[in-house]
Coordinates of C-alpha atoms in Angstrom, one line a residue:
M258 CA 11.9 -105.5 -81.0
S259 CA 8.6 -104.3 -80.7
S260 CA 7.1 -101.5 -83.5
N261 CA 8.5 -98.4 -82.5
S262 CA 5.4 -96.8 -84.5
H263 CA 3.9 -94.6 -81.9
L264 CA 7.7 -92.7 -81.4
S265 CA 7.9 -89.4 -83.5
K266 CA 10.7 -90.3 -86.5
R267 CA 14.4 -89.9 -85.4
R268 CA 15.6 -85.9 -86.5
R269 CA 17.5 -86.7 -90.1
S270 CA 21.8 -85.8 -88.9
V271 CA 25.4 -86.5 -90.1
P272 CA 26.5 -89.0 -89.7
V273 CA 30.0 -88.7 -87.0
K274 CA 32.6 -92.0 -86.6
V275 CA 34.3 -91.7 -82.8
G276 CA 37.1 -94.8 -83.1
G277 CA 34.4 -97.5 -84.8
V278 CA 31.4 -96.4 -82.8
E279 CA 29.1 -94.1 -85.0
I280 CA 26.6 -91.5 -83.6
G281 CA 24.1 -89.6 -86.3
G282 CA 22.6 -90.9 -89.4
D283 CA 19.9 -94.4 -88.7
A284 CA 22.8 -95.5 -85.8
P285 CA 20.6 -96.0 -83.2
I286 CA 21.1 -94.0 -80.8
V287 CA 24.6 -94.5 -78.5
V288 CA 25.2 -94.3 -74.4
Q289 CA 28.5 -93.3 -73.3
S290 CA 30.1 -91.7 -69.5
M291 CA 32.7 -90.0 -67.8
T292 CA 35.2 -90.9 -65.3
N293 CA 35.1 -89.1 -62.7
T294 CA 39.4 -90.4 -61.5
D295 CA 42.0 -88.1 -61.8
T296 CA 43.5 -88.6 -64.9
A297 CA 46.7 -88.8 -64.2
D298 CA 46.5 -92.1 -61.9
A299 CA 46.7 -93.8 -64.8
E300 CA 45.8 -97.2 -63.5
G301 CA 43.3 -95.6 -61.8
T302 CA 41.4 -94.2 -64.5
A303 CA 41.9 -97.4 -67.0
A304 CA 40.4 -99.5 -63.8
Q305 CA 36.8 -97.6 -64.1
I306 CA 37.1 -97.2 -68.3
A307 CA 37.1 -101.2 -68.0
A308 CA 34.3 -101.3 -66.1
L309 CA 32.3 -98.6 -67.4
A310 CA 32.9 -100.6 -71.2
R311 CA 32.5 -103.5 -69.7
A312 CA 28.2 -101.9 -68.7
G313 CA 27.6 -101.1 -71.5
S314 CA 29.2 -97.8 -72.8
E315 CA 30.5 -97.0 -75.5
L316 CA 32.0 -94.1 -75.5
V317 CA 34.0 -93.3 -72.0
R318 CA 35.3 -89.4 -71.8
I319 CA 38.1 -88.4 -69.8
T320 CA 38.7 -85.8 -68.3
V321 CA 42.0 -84.1 -69.6
D322 CA 43.1 -80.5 -67.3
R323 CA 46.7 -79.9 -67.2
E324 CA 50.0 -82.1 -68.2
E325 CA 49.9 -84.8 -65.8
A326 CA 46.6 -86.2 -67.1
A327 CA 47.4 -85.6 -70.9
R328 CA 50.8 -87.5 -70.0
A329 CA 48.9 -90.2 -69.1
V330 CA 46.1 -90.5 -71.7
P331 CA 48.7 -92.3 -74.2
R332 CA 49.6 -94.6 -71.2
I333 CA 45.5 -95.4 -70.3
R334 CA 44.4 -96.8 -74.0
D335 CA 47.3 -98.8 -73.7
L336 CA 46.5 -100.2 -70.6
L337 CA 42.9 -100.6 -72.0
E338 CA 44.6 -103.2 -75.2
K339 CA 46.6 -105.5 -73.3
E340 CA 42.8 -105.6 -71.8
G341 CA 41.1 -105.7 -75.0
I342 CA 38.8 -103.2 -74.9
D343 CA 38.7 -100.4 -77.5
V344 CA 36.1 -98.1 -76.0
P345 CA 36.9 -95.1 -77.5
L346 CA 37.9 -92.2 -76.1
V347 CA 36.6 -88.5 -75.7
G348 CA 39.3 -85.7 -74.5
D349 CA 36.9 -83.4 -72.3
F350 CA 39.5 -80.4 -72.5
H351 CA 38.7 -77.0 -70.6
Y352 CA 40.5 -73.5 -70.6
I353 CA 44.1 -74.9 -72.4
G354 CA 42.5 -77.5 -74.4
H355 CA 44.7 -75.3 -77.1
T356 CA 47.9 -76.0 -75.1
L357 CA 47.8 -79.4 -74.8
L358 CA 46.8 -81.2 -77.2
T359 CA 49.6 -79.4 -79.4
K360 CA 52.2 -79.7 -76.5
Y361 CA 51.5 -84.0 -76.2
P362 CA 50.6 -85.3 -79.0
E363 CA 50.1 -88.7 -78.5
C364 CA 47.3 -87.7 -76.3
A365 CA 45.5 -86.1 -79.1
T366 CA 46.6 -88.9 -81.2
A367 CA 44.8 -91.9 -78.2
L368 CA 42.0 -89.6 -77.7
A369 CA 38.8 -90.8 -79.7
K370 CA 37.2 -87.7 -80.0
Y371 CA 37.7 -83.8 -78.7
R372 CA 35.1 -81.9 -76.3
I373 CA 35.7 -78.5 -76.5
N374 CA 34.0 -76.0 -74.6
P375 CA 33.3 -72.8 -76.6
G376 CA 32.9 -70.4 -73.1
N377 CA 35.9 -71.0 -71.6
V378 CA 38.6 -71.7 -74.5
G379 CA 39.5 -68.6 -74.1
H380 CA 39.3 -64.8 -74.3
R381 CA 38.1 -61.5 -76.7
Q382 CA 41.5 -62.5 -79.5
K383 CA 42.7 -64.8 -78.3
R384 CA 38.5 -67.4 -78.2
D385 CA 39.4 -67.8 -81.7
S386 CA 43.1 -68.6 -81.8
Q387 CA 42.5 -70.7 -78.9
F388 CA 39.4 -72.6 -81.1
S389 CA 41.6 -72.8 -83.9
T390 CA 44.3 -74.3 -83.2
M391 CA 42.1 -77.5 -81.3
I392 CA 40.2 -77.9 -84.0
E393 CA 43.5 -77.6 -85.9
V394 CA 44.7 -80.2 -84.9
A395 CA 40.9 -82.7 -84.8
L396 CA 42.0 -82.0 -88.5
K397 CA 45.6 -83.2 -88.6
N398 CA 44.8 -86.2 -86.3
D399 CA 41.1 -87.1 -88.3
R400 CA 39.1 -86.9 -85.5
P401 CA 36.0 -85.4 -84.3
V402 CA 35.3 -83.0 -81.9
R403 CA 32.0 -82.1 -79.4
I404 CA 31.1 -78.6 -79.3
G405 CA 30.3 -78.6 -76.0
V406 CA 28.0 -75.6 -74.6
N407 CA 27.1 -75.5 -71.3
W408 CA 24.9 -73.3 -68.8
G409 CA 27.2 -72.9 -66.2
S410 CA 30.6 -71.9 -68.1
L411 CA 28.2 -69.3 -70.5
D412 CA 30.4 -67.5 -73.2
Q413 CA 29.6 -64.8 -70.9
E414 CA 30.8 -61.6 -73.5
L415 CA 27.6 -63.7 -76.1
L416 CA 25.6 -63.3 -73.2
A417 CA 25.5 -60.1 -72.8
G418 CA 24.9 -58.8 -76.5
L419 CA 21.6 -61.1 -76.2
M420 CA 20.5 -59.7 -73.5
D421 CA 21.4 -55.9 -74.2
E422 CA 19.5 -57.2 -77.7
N423 CA 16.6 -58.5 -75.7
A424 CA 16.3 -55.1 -74.6
L425 CA 15.9 -53.1 -77.3
L426 CA 12.6 -55.4 -78.5
K427 CA 9.1 -53.9 -78.3
E428 CA 8.7 -56.6 -76.4
P429 CA 11.4 -58.2 -74.4
K430 CA 12.3 -62.2 -73.5
D431 CA 12.2 -63.0 -70.6
I432 CA 16.0 -64.2 -69.0
A433 CA 15.7 -67.5 -69.0
H434 CA 14.5 -67.5 -73.0
V435 CA 18.1 -65.3 -73.7
T436 CA 19.5 -68.1 -71.8
R437 CA 18.2 -70.8 -73.5
D438 CA 19.2 -68.8 -76.6
A439 CA 22.6 -67.7 -75.9
L440 CA 23.2 -71.5 -75.5
V441 CA 22.2 -72.7 -78.9
V442 CA 23.8 -69.0 -81.2
S443 CA 27.1 -70.4 -79.0
A444 CA 26.8 -73.8 -80.6
L445 CA 25.9 -73.1 -83.6
D446 CA 28.0 -70.3 -84.5
S447 CA 31.1 -72.2 -83.3
A448 CA 30.4 -74.7 -85.8
A449 CA 29.8 -72.7 -88.5
R450 CA 33.3 -71.4 -87.3
A451 CA 34.5 -74.9 -87.3
E452 CA 33.8 -75.4 -91.0
E453 CA 35.1 -72.4 -91.6
L454 CA 38.5 -74.0 -90.5
G455 CA 37.3 -76.9 -92.9
M456 CA 36.1 -79.2 -90.4
G457 CA 33.6 -81.5 -92.1
R458 CA 29.8 -81.6 -90.6
D459 CA 30.9 -85.0 -90.0
K460 CA 33.2 -84.6 -87.9
I461 CA 30.9 -82.5 -85.3
I462 CA 28.4 -82.8 -82.6
L463 CA 26.8 -80.6 -80.4
S464 CA 25.4 -80.2 -77.2
C465 CA 23.5 -78.1 -75.2
K466 CA 23.4 -78.7 -71.8
V467 CA 21.6 -77.7 -68.5
S468 CA 20.2 -78.9 -65.4
A469 CA 16.3 -77.7 -65.3
V470 CA 14.2 -79.9 -67.2
Q471 CA 12.4 -77.5 -69.4
D472 CA 15.2 -76.2 -70.1
L473 CA 17.5 -78.3 -71.4
I474 CA 13.8 -79.5 -73.5
E475 CA 13.3 -76.1 -75.2
V476 CA 16.8 -75.9 -75.7
Y477 CA 17.2 -78.5 -77.7
R478 CA 13.7 -78.3 -79.8
D479 CA 15.5 -75.0 -81.0
L480 CA 19.3 -76.6 -81.8
G481 CA 16.8 -79.6 -83.7
D482 CA 15.3 -77.2 -85.6
K483 CA 18.2 -74.9 -86.7
S484 CA 20.6 -77.1 -87.2
D485 CA 21.4 -80.8 -88.5
Y486 CA 24.6 -82.3 -86.7
A487 CA 24.3 -84.9 -84.5
L488 CA 23.3 -84.3 -80.7
H489 CA 24.6 -85.3 -77.7
L490 CA 22.2 -85.5 -74.8
G491 CA 22.3 -85.0 -70.7
L492 CA 20.8 -83.0 -68.3
T493 CA 24.0 -81.8 -66.7
E494 CA 24.2 -82.2 -62.9
A495 CA 21.1 -84.0 -62.7
G496 CA 22.1 -84.9 -59.2
M497 CA 22.2 -88.2 -56.8
G498 CA 20.3 -91.4 -56.5
S499 CA 16.9 -91.1 -57.7
K500 CA 16.5 -87.5 -58.4
G501 CA 18.4 -87.7 -61.4
I502 CA 17.4 -90.5 -61.8
V503 CA 13.7 -89.2 -62.6
A504 CA 15.4 -86.0 -63.3
S505 CA 17.2 -87.2 -66.1
T506 CA 14.8 -89.6 -67.5
A507 CA 12.4 -86.8 -67.9
A508 CA 13.8 -84.4 -70.3
L509 CA 15.4 -87.1 -72.6
A510 CA 12.4 -89.2 -72.9
I511 CA 10.2 -86.3 -74.5
L512 CA 12.9 -85.4 -76.5
L513 CA 13.8 -89.1 -78.0
Q514 CA 10.4 -89.5 -78.5
E515 CA 10.3 -86.7 -80.7
G516 CA 13.4 -87.9 -82.5
I517 CA 15.6 -86.2 -80.9
G518 CA 19.2 -87.0 -79.7
D519 CA 22.0 -89.8 -81.2
T520 CA 24.0 -90.2 -78.3
I521 CA 23.1 -90.2 -74.4
R522 CA 25.2 -89.8 -71.0
I523 CA 23.7 -89.9 -67.6
S524 CA 24.8 -87.2 -65.4
L525 CA 24.6 -88.9 -61.9
T526 CA 26.6 -88.2 -58.9
P527 CA 27.7 -91.1 -56.8
E528 CA 25.8 -92.1 -53.4
P529 CA 29.5 -92.4 -50.9
G530 CA 30.9 -95.8 -52.4
G531 CA 28.9 -96.2 -55.3
D532 CA 29.6 -97.7 -58.4
R533 CA 30.4 -95.2 -61.3
T534 CA 28.5 -97.7 -64.0
R535 CA 25.3 -97.1 -62.6
E536 CA 24.5 -93.9 -65.0
V537 CA 25.1 -96.2 -68.0
I538 CA 22.8 -98.8 -66.9
V539 CA 20.5 -95.8 -66.1
G540 CA 21.2 -95.1 -70.2
Q541 CA 20.3 -98.4 -71.8
E542 CA 17.6 -98.3 -69.4
I543 CA 15.9 -95.4 -70.9
L544 CA 16.0 -96.4 -74.4
Q545 CA 15.4 -99.8 -73.8
T546 CA 12.1 -99.5 -72.2
M547 CA 11.5 -96.4 -74.6
G548 CA 11.9 -99.3 -77.6
L549 CA 14.6 -97.7 -78.5
R550 CA 17.3 -100.8 -78.4
S551 CA 18.1 -103.4 -77.1
F552 CA 20.5 -104.0 -74.5
V553 CA 20.2 -107.0 -71.6
P554 CA 16.7 -109.5 -71.1
L555 CA 14.2 -107.2 -68.9
V556 CA 12.3 -108.3 -66.3
T557 CA 8.9 -107.4 -65.1
A558 CA 8.3 -107.6 -61.2
C559 CA 5.2 -106.7 -59.5
P560 CA 5.8 -103.7 -56.9
G561 CA 3.9 -106.1 -54.4
C562 CA 1.0 -105.4 -52.2
G563 CA -1.2 -106.8 -48.9
R564 CA -1.7 -110.1 -50.7
T565 CA 2.3 -110.7 -51.4
T566 CA 3.8 -110.2 -48.1
S567 CA 6.4 -112.7 -48.6
T568 CA 9.7 -110.8 -49.6
V569 CA 10.3 -114.0 -51.6
F570 CA 9.8 -113.1 -55.3
Q571 CA 11.5 -109.6 -54.5
D572 CA 14.8 -111.6 -54.1
L573 CA 14.4 -113.3 -56.7
A574 CA 13.0 -110.8 -59.0
S575 CA 16.7 -109.1 -58.1
K576 CA 19.2 -111.8 -58.2
I577 CA 17.6 -112.7 -62.4
Q578 CA 17.7 -109.6 -62.6
A579 CA 21.6 -109.0 -61.7
R580 CA 22.2 -111.7 -62.7
V581 CA 21.3 -111.9 -66.7
R582 CA 23.3 -108.2 -66.3
E583 CA 26.0 -110.6 -65.5
K584 CA 25.5 -113.4 -68.0
M585 CA 24.8 -110.5 -71.3
P586 CA 28.9 -110.2 -71.9
E587 CA 28.7 -114.0 -72.6
W588 CA 24.6 -114.2 -73.9
G589 CA 25.7 -111.2 -76.2
K590 CA 28.5 -113.0 -77.8
T591 CA 27.2 -116.5 -78.3
F592 CA 23.4 -115.9 -79.2
V593 CA 21.8 -113.4 -82.0
G594 CA 18.7 -111.6 -79.6
V595 CA 19.0 -112.6 -76.3
E596 CA 19.2 -108.7 -75.5
D597 CA 15.0 -109.4 -76.8
M598 CA 14.4 -111.5 -73.8
N599 CA 12.3 -110.5 -71.3
L600 CA 11.1 -112.1 -68.5
A601 CA 8.6 -112.0 -65.3
V602 CA 9.1 -112.8 -61.9
M603 CA 5.0 -111.6 -59.9
G604 CA 4.1 -112.3 -57.0
C605 CA 0.5 -113.6 -56.5
I606 CA -2.6 -114.8 -58.5
V607 CA -3.7 -112.0 -59.4
N608 CA -1.8 -111.2 -61.9
G609 CA 0.9 -113.7 -61.9
P610 CA -0.4 -116.0 -64.6
G611 CA -1.6 -113.2 -66.3
E612 CA 1.8 -111.7 -66.9
S613 CA 4.1 -114.7 -66.5
K614 CA 2.4 -115.3 -70.4
H615 CA 3.2 -112.8 -71.3
A616 CA 6.9 -112.9 -71.4
D617 CA 9.4 -114.9 -72.7
I618 CA 9.4 -117.2 -69.3
G619 CA 7.8 -116.3 -65.9
I620 CA 6.6 -117.4 -62.4
S621 CA 4.4 -116.6 -60.4
L622 CA 5.2 -117.0 -56.8
P623 CA 2.4 -117.7 -54.2
G624 CA 1.3 -114.5 -52.8
T625 CA -0.1 -114.8 -48.8
G626 CA -2.0 -117.4 -48.4
E627 CA -1.5 -119.0 -51.5
E628 CA -0.4 -122.8 -52.0
P629 CA 3.7 -123.1 -51.3
A630 CA 3.6 -123.0 -54.9
A631 CA 5.4 -121.2 -57.5
P632 CA 4.5 -121.9 -62.2
V633 CA 6.0 -121.1 -64.0
F634 CA 5.0 -120.4 -68.0
I635 CA 7.5 -120.9 -71.0
D636 CA 6.7 -118.7 -74.3
G637 CA 3.0 -118.1 -73.0
K638 CA 2.2 -122.6 -71.9
K639 CA 3.1 -123.0 -68.7
V640 CA 4.8 -126.1 -69.2
L641 CA 6.0 -127.9 -64.8
T642 CA 5.8 -125.6 -61.2
L643 CA 8.6 -125.2 -59.1
R644 CA 8.2 -126.3 -54.9
G645 CA 10.9 -126.3 -52.2
A646 CA 13.4 -124.3 -51.7
K647 CA 15.5 -123.8 -54.0
I648 CA 13.8 -122.1 -56.9
A649 CA 16.3 -119.6 -57.3
E650 CA 18.0 -122.0 -58.5
E651 CA 15.7 -124.0 -60.9
F652 CA 14.7 -120.6 -62.1
Y653 CA 17.8 -119.9 -63.3
K654 CA 18.5 -123.1 -65.2
I655 CA 15.1 -123.6 -66.9
V656 CA 16.3 -119.4 -68.3
D657 CA 19.6 -120.6 -69.1
D658 CA 17.9 -124.1 -71.3
Y659 CA 15.8 -121.6 -73.1
V660 CA 18.0 -119.5 -73.9
E661 CA 20.8 -122.3 -75.7
S662 CA 17.7 -123.1 -77.1
R663 CA 15.7 -120.5 -78.5
Y664 CA 18.6 -118.8 -79.5
Q665 CA 21.1 -119.0 -83.0
R666 CA 24.4 -119.4 -82.3
R667 CA 26.6 -116.7 -83.8
S668 CA 28.6 -118.1 -86.6

């Protein structure tokens, strides 16, 4: 991977182990996701977890919202193990997590981490006892927790108290500022209480999720300044399609550039019939395009213009991108460093040869009026020219041969 000297120094956080995955400290930033199946449907949920894990999700969160879901968790874990999938599972608890974790101990042990929302763990005198119960179960099973505050379910008593204090100030803050303060206070107070109960800082991850980009940036800057807990980043309810991708990227890229964040999740609303794994791919692409991690070979492709009325290069770029993702699980197990490979699929003579020379392997397809030939560049040098109807298949073989010859096999 290229030098990251342009990035701010990463905020130092206390490392947390979740199953076999380390979050924080010097560990790479972790990509996680969440299922949208009914957890009580063990087979359906296990199938979606498997798909997310194969796409590259390093943690998968599942809703545990009722007894049927809690009873299904051990079965889900067993189904995954039979498929050879050991991705850590995170239980997402709201309202009755204290009951489910104590009533179903097999569920508690099958999960690698528990997510606790301070805003709905209980009210008034019940809040502390129910929060304490969840922490005690985590301690008993040696499990970390994520204390995840969300402004859609923020503790209203806490917020009201801060609003009252703010009203007495000579220069009161605006409501949005007080709300952001309340998110941070809720997370830090809850973490302090967990520590009072005996939980180490190496078992606590914090998150404060909002759905507005600027608010998320301000909240996490504040949270990062005030603590050294590992932080989970995510723009909640980011939205569907390009809106969700753009909003999540805009928020997370700024924070990651500033060294804030140890694990991320992209909360995309799936298109009707869409693939849940899209959120994993977007998360990986954010980290990889920023130079923070490498997951799969990147394909550089031009946007097209009046010089590229042929759609051949678009079709080839799409096929190559899909193929390297399909091949990556096999390549990743066999070869060292193949995820850093760069490919270029260009559409005309203007930038095509130049971009192709900068890539490990590049092909420059003919633009409008150009000779129907496609020069191929390997490690900056033109090695051959492809012609005819089977350019795609021939280029696939060139890529496969390059991987075989260029990257060392794992021992």
